[in-house]
Amino acid sequence: MNVLSEQIDVEQFSDQGYAVIDSVFRPEDFKALRDGYSELLDREAAGMLATGSIDSYDASLPFDERLIDVCRQCEEIDWTPFDITFTLFGLDAADSKPIYLGKPIFDILRHPRILDIAEQIVGPEIYCNPIQHVRIKPPQGDQTLTRKNSIILRSQPWHQDLSVTSEDANDTDLLTVWVAVTDATEEMGCLKVIPESHRRNDLMPHCPVDVKQGPSIPDKYVPKEVVKSLPVKAGSVILFHRKTIHGSHSNLSDKLRWSLDLRYQPVGQPTGRDIFPGFIARSETYPERVLADHSEWQRNWQEARDKLIKMGDNSVLAREWSADAPWCA
Ligand SMILES: O=C(O)CCC(=O)C(=O)O
């Protein structure tokens, strides 16, 4: 445990609201994930061919070329099957697609190197918070690729992660662990942060920009005097405090920018997404409660999906940001 402790500047994290840790993963650590997504894309593309959303698909091409080609051909790629959590906006019908619950993701969520990092911020009783995403962003300079695609595939506007939880999680020590699967240079749309922005007491005002976009802070409220871009190499990890204002640049390169954003917190605090299944990832006190069974994790998400479909209205899942609020004018 704590093999990486010397690499994490916990003081800088408390002071600045973020930390960058280089070389946490090697390329081979992502092989299973890449293979899983390659198969997933083949399956999804077969469905798109059958329904006529795309006209052609060359399975012999490398993954990046296949995904870019699919994005270019279809009106709008449905990201649900590629993501690892439910959208707050689309799970209102029994025909919404299952999310990706492959073992490679479960293994990364429980990866000892990630938990060693999280432990230094949230302590030894670690809960894997279920607000988590896989983002594989196509080149945004090519308007045909992204004009209609959901925000998850585009640059992310300024926000605090606390803005997407329900209010009962206001005091949860929520840690965002952002993992670079590919390089993320500034041209490729790396993250950007406002250092020290987590120190203010209140959550900033956020506004919903459109139905597929998470809440974002209106430009006039973003203290942009000190914006820091965070370019990183594949395998690096970036940590954010729940109130740190951050976003990402547009991917103006011709490559895919692939990342995971995962979240951890101490066991026993509200997750801010009650109905989604988190799990105990590490515990000294109750080691027998740690979830190590991939099938059980899958089942938990499937049960949550059934519940959500029955509920119909997902708006209860997170705090409400109204476009009619005075700060959105
Ligand atoms: O990966 C990105 O572009 C944005 C990630 C982000 O904003 C987050 O993890 O909260």
Coordinates of C-alpha atoms and ligand atoms in Angstrom, one line a residue:
M1 CA 0.0 0.0 0.0
N2 CA 1.0 3.6 -0.6
V3 CA 3.7 2.6 -3.0
L4 CA 3.2 6.0 -4.7
S5 CA 3.0 8.2 -1.7
E6 CA 6.2 10.0 -2.5
Q7 CA 4.8 11.1 -5.9
I8 CA 1.7 12.8 -4.5
D9 CA 2.0 16.3 -3.3
V10 CA -0.9 16.2 -0.8
E11 CA 0.0 19.7 0.4
Q12 CA -0.2 21.0 -3.1
F13 CA -3.5 19.3 -3.6
S14 CA -4.9 20.9 -0.4
D15 CA -3.4 24.3 -1.4
Q16 CA -4.2 24.4 -5.1
G17 CA -7.2 22.1 -5.4
Y18 CA -5.6 19.8 -8.0
A19 CA -2.5 17.6 -8.4
V20 CA -0.9 16.0 -11.4
I21 CA 0.8 12.6 -11.1
D22 CA 2.9 11.4 -14.0
S23 CA 3.5 7.8 -15.2
V24 CA 0.9 6.0 -13.0
F25 CA 0.1 3.6 -15.8
R26 CA 2.0 2.1 -18.6
P27 CA 0.6 1.5 -22.1
E28 CA 0.1 -2.2 -21.4
D29 CA -2.1 -1.4 -18.4
F30 CA -4.7 -0.1 -20.8
K31 CA -4.5 -3.1 -23.2
A32 CA -7.6 -4.9 -21.9
L33 CA -9.6 -1.7 -21.9
R34 CA -8.6 -0.9 -25.5
D35 CA -9.5 -4.5 -26.6
G36 CA -12.8 -4.2 -24.8
Y37 CA -13.7 -1.0 -26.5
S38 CA -12.5 -2.3 -29.8
E39 CA -14.9 -5.2 -29.6
L40 CA -17.7 -2.9 -28.3
L41 CA -17.2 -0.6 -31.3
D42 CA -17.4 -3.5 -33.7
R43 CA -20.7 -4.6 -32.0
E44 CA -22.2 -1.1 -32.0
A45 CA -21.1 -0.5 -35.6
A46 CA -22.8 -3.7 -36.7
G47 CA -26.1 -2.4 -35.1
M48 CA -25.6 1.0 -36.8
L49 CA -25.1 -0.7 -40.2
A50 CA -28.2 -2.8 -39.7
T51 CA -30.3 0.3 -38.9
G52 CA -28.7 2.4 -41.6
S53 CA -27.1 5.0 -39.3
I54 CA -23.9 4.3 -41.1
D55 CA -23.2 3.0 -44.5
S56 CA -19.8 1.3 -44.1
Y57 CA -17.5 0.0 -41.4
D58 CA -14.0 -1.4 -41.9
A59 CA -13.2 -3.6 -39.0
S60 CA -9.6 -4.0 -40.2
L61 CA -8.8 -0.3 -39.5
P62 CA -7.2 0.7 -36.2
F63 CA -9.6 1.7 -33.4
D64 CA -9.1 5.4 -33.7
E65 CA -9.8 5.4 -37.4
R66 CA -12.9 3.3 -37.0
L67 CA -14.4 5.5 -34.3
I68 CA -13.7 8.7 -36.2
D69 CA -15.2 7.2 -39.3
V70 CA -18.3 6.1 -37.4
C71 CA -18.7 9.6 -35.8
R72 CA -18.3 11.2 -39.2
Q73 CA -21.0 9.1 -40.8
C74 CA -23.7 9.1 -38.2
E75 CA -25.9 12.0 -37.3
E76 CA -25.1 11.6 -33.7
I77 CA -23.3 8.8 -31.9
D78 CA -25.2 7.5 -28.9
W79 CA -22.5 7.4 -26.2
T80 CA -24.6 5.4 -23.7
P81 CA -23.1 2.0 -24.6
F82 CA -19.5 3.4 -24.4
D83 CA -20.0 5.2 -21.1
I84 CA -19.8 3.7 -17.6
T85 CA -22.6 5.4 -16.0
F86 CA -26.1 6.4 -16.9
T87 CA -26.9 9.7 -18.5
L88 CA -29.1 11.9 -16.4
F89 CA -31.0 12.8 -19.5
G90 CA -31.7 9.7 -21.5
L91 CA -32.7 6.8 -19.3
D92 CA -36.4 7.3 -19.6
A93 CA -37.3 4.5 -21.9
A94 CA -36.9 0.7 -21.7
D95 CA -35.1 0.8 -25.0
S96 CA -32.2 2.9 -23.8
K97 CA -29.0 0.9 -24.3
P98 CA -27.0 -0.8 -21.6
I99 CA -23.8 0.9 -20.5
Y100 CA -20.3 -0.6 -20.7
L101 CA -19.7 -2.9 -17.7
G102 CA -16.7 -4.8 -18.9
K103 CA -14.1 -6.2 -16.5
P104 CA -11.3 -3.9 -17.8
I105 CA -13.2 -0.9 -16.3
F106 CA -14.0 -2.7 -13.0
D107 CA -10.3 -3.6 -12.8
I108 CA -9.2 0.0 -13.3
L109 CA -11.8 1.3 -10.7
R110 CA -10.2 -1.1 -8.2
H111 CA -6.6 -0.7 -9.4
P112 CA -4.2 -0.7 -6.5
R113 CA -2.3 2.3 -7.9
I114 CA -5.5 4.4 -8.1
L115 CA -6.5 3.3 -4.6
D116 CA -3.1 4.1 -3.3
I117 CA -3.4 7.6 -4.7
A118 CA -7.0 8.0 -3.4
E119 CA -6.1 6.8 0.0
Q120 CA -3.8 9.7 0.5
I121 CA -6.6 12.2 0.1
V122 CA -9.7 10.3 1.3
G123 CA -8.2 8.0 3.9
P124 CA -8.0 4.2 4.1
E125 CA -11.8 3.5 3.9
I126 CA -12.3 4.1 0.2
Y127 CA -15.7 4.1 -1.5
C128 CA -15.8 4.1 -5.3
N129 CA -18.4 6.9 -6.1
P130 CA -20.6 5.9 -9.1
I131 CA -20.3 9.3 -10.9
Q132 CA -17.8 8.2 -13.6
H133 CA -17.2 8.5 -17.3
V134 CA -15.2 7.3 -20.2
R135 CA -14.6 10.0 -22.7
I136 CA -13.1 9.3 -26.1
K137 CA -13.1 12.6 -27.9
P138 CA -12.9 12.8 -31.7
P139 CA -11.2 15.8 -33.3
Q140 CA -13.4 18.8 -32.6
G141 CA -11.9 21.0 -35.3
D142 CA -13.7 18.7 -37.8
Q143 CA -17.2 20.1 -37.4
T144 CA -18.8 17.1 -39.1
L145 CA -17.6 15.0 -36.2
T146 CA -18.9 16.9 -33.2
R147 CA -21.6 19.3 -34.3
K148 CA -24.4 17.2 -32.7
N149 CA -22.5 15.0 -30.4
S150 CA -23.1 15.1 -26.7
I151 CA -20.9 17.2 -24.4
I152 CA -19.0 14.1 -23.3
L153 CA -17.3 14.1 -26.7
R154 CA -16.6 17.8 -26.8
S155 CA -14.7 20.3 -24.7
Q156 CA -16.0 20.6 -21.2
P157 CA -17.1 24.1 -20.0
W158 CA -16.0 25.4 -16.6
H159 CA -17.7 23.7 -13.7
Q160 CA -17.2 22.2 -10.3
D161 CA -17.8 18.5 -9.9
L162 CA -20.0 19.1 -6.9
S163 CA -22.5 20.7 -9.3
V164 CA -23.5 17.3 -10.6
T165 CA -24.3 15.7 -7.3
S166 CA -27.5 15.8 -5.3
E167 CA -27.4 18.3 -2.4
D168 CA -27.0 15.7 0.3
A169 CA -23.4 15.3 -0.9
N170 CA -22.4 18.9 -0.3
D171 CA -19.9 17.9 2.4
T172 CA -18.8 14.6 1.0
D173 CA -15.0 14.5 0.5
L174 CA -15.4 13.7 -3.2
L175 CA -12.1 13.2 -5.1
T176 CA -12.0 13.2 -8.9
V177 CA -9.4 10.9 -10.3
W178 CA -8.9 11.7 -14.0
V179 CA -6.9 9.1 -16.0
A180 CA -5.2 9.9 -19.3
V181 CA -5.5 6.8 -21.5
T182 CA -3.9 8.7 -24.4
D183 CA -1.7 11.8 -24.3
A184 CA -3.8 14.9 -23.6
T185 CA -1.8 17.9 -25.0
E186 CA -3.4 21.3 -25.2
E187 CA -4.1 20.8 -28.9
M188 CA -5.7 17.4 -28.0
G189 CA -8.0 19.1 -25.5
C190 CA -6.3 18.7 -22.2
L191 CA -7.9 19.8 -18.9
K192 CA -7.6 23.3 -17.6
V193 CA -8.0 24.5 -14.0
I194 CA -8.4 27.6 -11.9
P195 CA -5.9 26.9 -9.1
E196 CA -7.1 27.6 -5.5
S197 CA -10.7 27.9 -6.8
H198 CA -11.8 25.1 -4.4
R199 CA -11.2 27.4 -1.4
R200 CA -14.4 29.4 -1.7
N201 CA -17.2 28.2 0.6
D202 CA -20.1 28.1 -1.7
L203 CA -20.7 26.2 -4.8
M204 CA -20.5 28.6 -7.8
P205 CA -23.7 29.4 -9.8
H206 CA -24.1 26.9 -12.6
C207 CA -26.5 26.9 -15.6
P208 CA -27.7 24.1 -17.8
V209 CA -26.6 25.1 -21.3
D210 CA -28.5 22.5 -23.3
V211 CA -30.2 19.3 -22.5
K212 CA -27.1 17.1 -23.2
Q213 CA -24.7 19.4 -21.4
G214 CA -23.9 19.2 -17.8
P215 CA -24.1 22.3 -15.7
S216 CA -21.5 25.0 -16.3
I217 CA -20.5 28.2 -14.7
P218 CA -21.5 31.4 -16.6
D219 CA -18.4 33.0 -18.1
K220 CA -18.8 36.2 -16.1
Y221 CA -18.4 34.3 -12.8
V222 CA -15.3 32.4 -13.8
P223 CA -12.2 34.0 -12.2
K224 CA -10.0 33.5 -15.3
E225 CA -7.0 35.6 -14.2
V226 CA -5.1 32.4 -13.6
V227 CA -6.1 29.6 -15.9
K228 CA -3.7 26.7 -15.9
S229 CA -3.7 24.1 -18.7
L230 CA -2.7 20.6 -17.6
P231 CA -1.2 18.8 -20.6
V232 CA -0.2 15.2 -19.7
K233 CA 1.2 12.1 -21.1
A234 CA -0.8 8.8 -21.4
G235 CA -0.8 7.1 -18.1
S236 CA -0.9 10.2 -16.0
V237 CA -3.5 11.0 -13.4
I238 CA -5.0 14.3 -12.4
L239 CA -6.8 14.9 -9.1
F240 CA -9.5 17.5 -8.4
H241 CA -11.2 18.6 -5.2
R242 CA -15.0 18.6 -5.6
K243 CA -15.1 22.4 -5.7
T244 CA -12.1 23.0 -8.0
I245 CA -13.2 24.9 -11.1
H246 CA -12.1 23.1 -14.2
G247 CA -12.9 22.3 -17.8
S248 CA -11.2 21.1 -20.9
H249 CA -9.9 22.6 -24.2
S250 CA -11.3 21.5 -27.5
N251 CA -9.6 18.6 -29.2
L252 CA -8.1 20.4 -32.3
S253 CA -5.7 17.6 -33.2
D254 CA -6.5 14.9 -35.6
K255 CA -6.3 12.2 -32.9
L256 CA -8.7 10.8 -30.3
R257 CA -8.3 12.1 -26.8
W258 CA -9.3 9.3 -24.4
S259 CA -9.7 9.6 -20.7
L260 CA -11.6 8.2 -17.7
D261 CA -12.9 10.3 -14.9
L262 CA -13.5 8.3 -11.7
R263 CA -14.4 9.4 -8.3
Y264 CA -13.7 8.3 -4.8
Q265 CA -14.7 9.3 -1.3
P266 CA -14.6 8.0 2.3
V267 CA -17.0 5.1 3.0
G268 CA -20.2 6.2 4.6
Q269 CA -20.7 9.6 3.1
P270 CA -23.5 10.3 0.6
T271 CA -22.4 9.8 -3.0
G272 CA -24.6 12.4 -4.5
R273 CA -26.1 9.9 -6.9
D274 CA -28.0 7.7 -4.5
I275 CA -29.5 5.3 -6.9
F276 CA -26.3 4.5 -8.8
P277 CA -24.3 1.7 -7.3
G278 CA -20.9 2.6 -5.8
F279 CA -18.9 0.1 -3.8
I280 CA -16.3 -0.2 -1.1
A281 CA -13.0 -0.4 -2.9
R282 CA -10.6 -0.7 0.0
S283 CA -11.2 -1.0 3.8
E284 CA -9.0 -1.7 6.7
T285 CA -11.9 -1.9 9.0
Y286 CA -14.2 -4.1 7.0
P287 CA -12.1 -5.9 4.4
E288 CA -14.9 -8.5 3.9
R289 CA -17.1 -5.7 2.5
V290 CA -14.8 -4.8 -0.3
L291 CA -16.4 -5.6 -3.6
A292 CA -14.0 -7.7 -5.7
D293 CA -16.6 -9.6 -7.8
H294 CA -17.1 -8.2 -11.3
S295 CA -20.4 -10.0 -11.8
E296 CA -21.9 -8.5 -8.7
W297 CA -20.8 -5.0 -9.8
Q298 CA -22.4 -5.7 -13.2
R299 CA -25.6 -6.9 -11.5
N300 CA -25.8 -3.8 -9.2
W301 CA -25.7 -1.5 -12.3
Q302 CA -28.2 -3.6 -14.1
E303 CA -30.6 -3.5 -11.1
A304 CA -30.1 0.3 -10.9
R305 CA -31.0 0.6 -14.6
D306 CA -34.2 -1.3 -14.1
K307 CA -35.1 0.9 -11.2
L308 CA -34.4 4.1 -13.2
I309 CA -36.4 2.9 -16.1
K310 CA -39.4 2.3 -13.7
M311 CA -38.9 5.7 -12.1
G312 CA -39.0 7.4 -15.4
D313 CA -37.9 10.8 -14.2
N314 CA -34.2 11.1 -13.7
S315 CA -34.2 14.7 -12.8
V316 CA -34.4 13.8 -9.2
L317 CA -30.9 12.4 -9.4
A318 CA -28.9 15.6 -9.2
R319 CA -29.4 19.1 -7.9
E320 CA -31.5 21.2 -10.2
W321 CA -29.9 24.1 -12.1
S322 CA -32.5 26.2 -13.8
A323 CA -31.9 28.1 -16.9
D324 CA -34.3 30.7 -15.5
A325 CA -32.0 31.5 -12.5
P326 CA -31.0 35.2 -12.5
W327 CA -27.3 34.4 -12.9
C328 CA -28.1 32.5 -16.2
A329 CA -29.5 35.7 -17.9
Ligands
LIG1 O1 -12.2 15.1 -19.7 C1 -12.7 16.1 -19.8 O2 -12.6 16.8 -20.9 C2 -13.5 16.8 -18.8 C3 -13.5 16.0 -17.5 C4 -14.2 16.7 -16.4 O3 -14.5 17.9 -16.5 C5 -14.4 16.0 -15.1 O4 -14.0 14.9 -15.0 O5 -15.1 16.6 -14.3

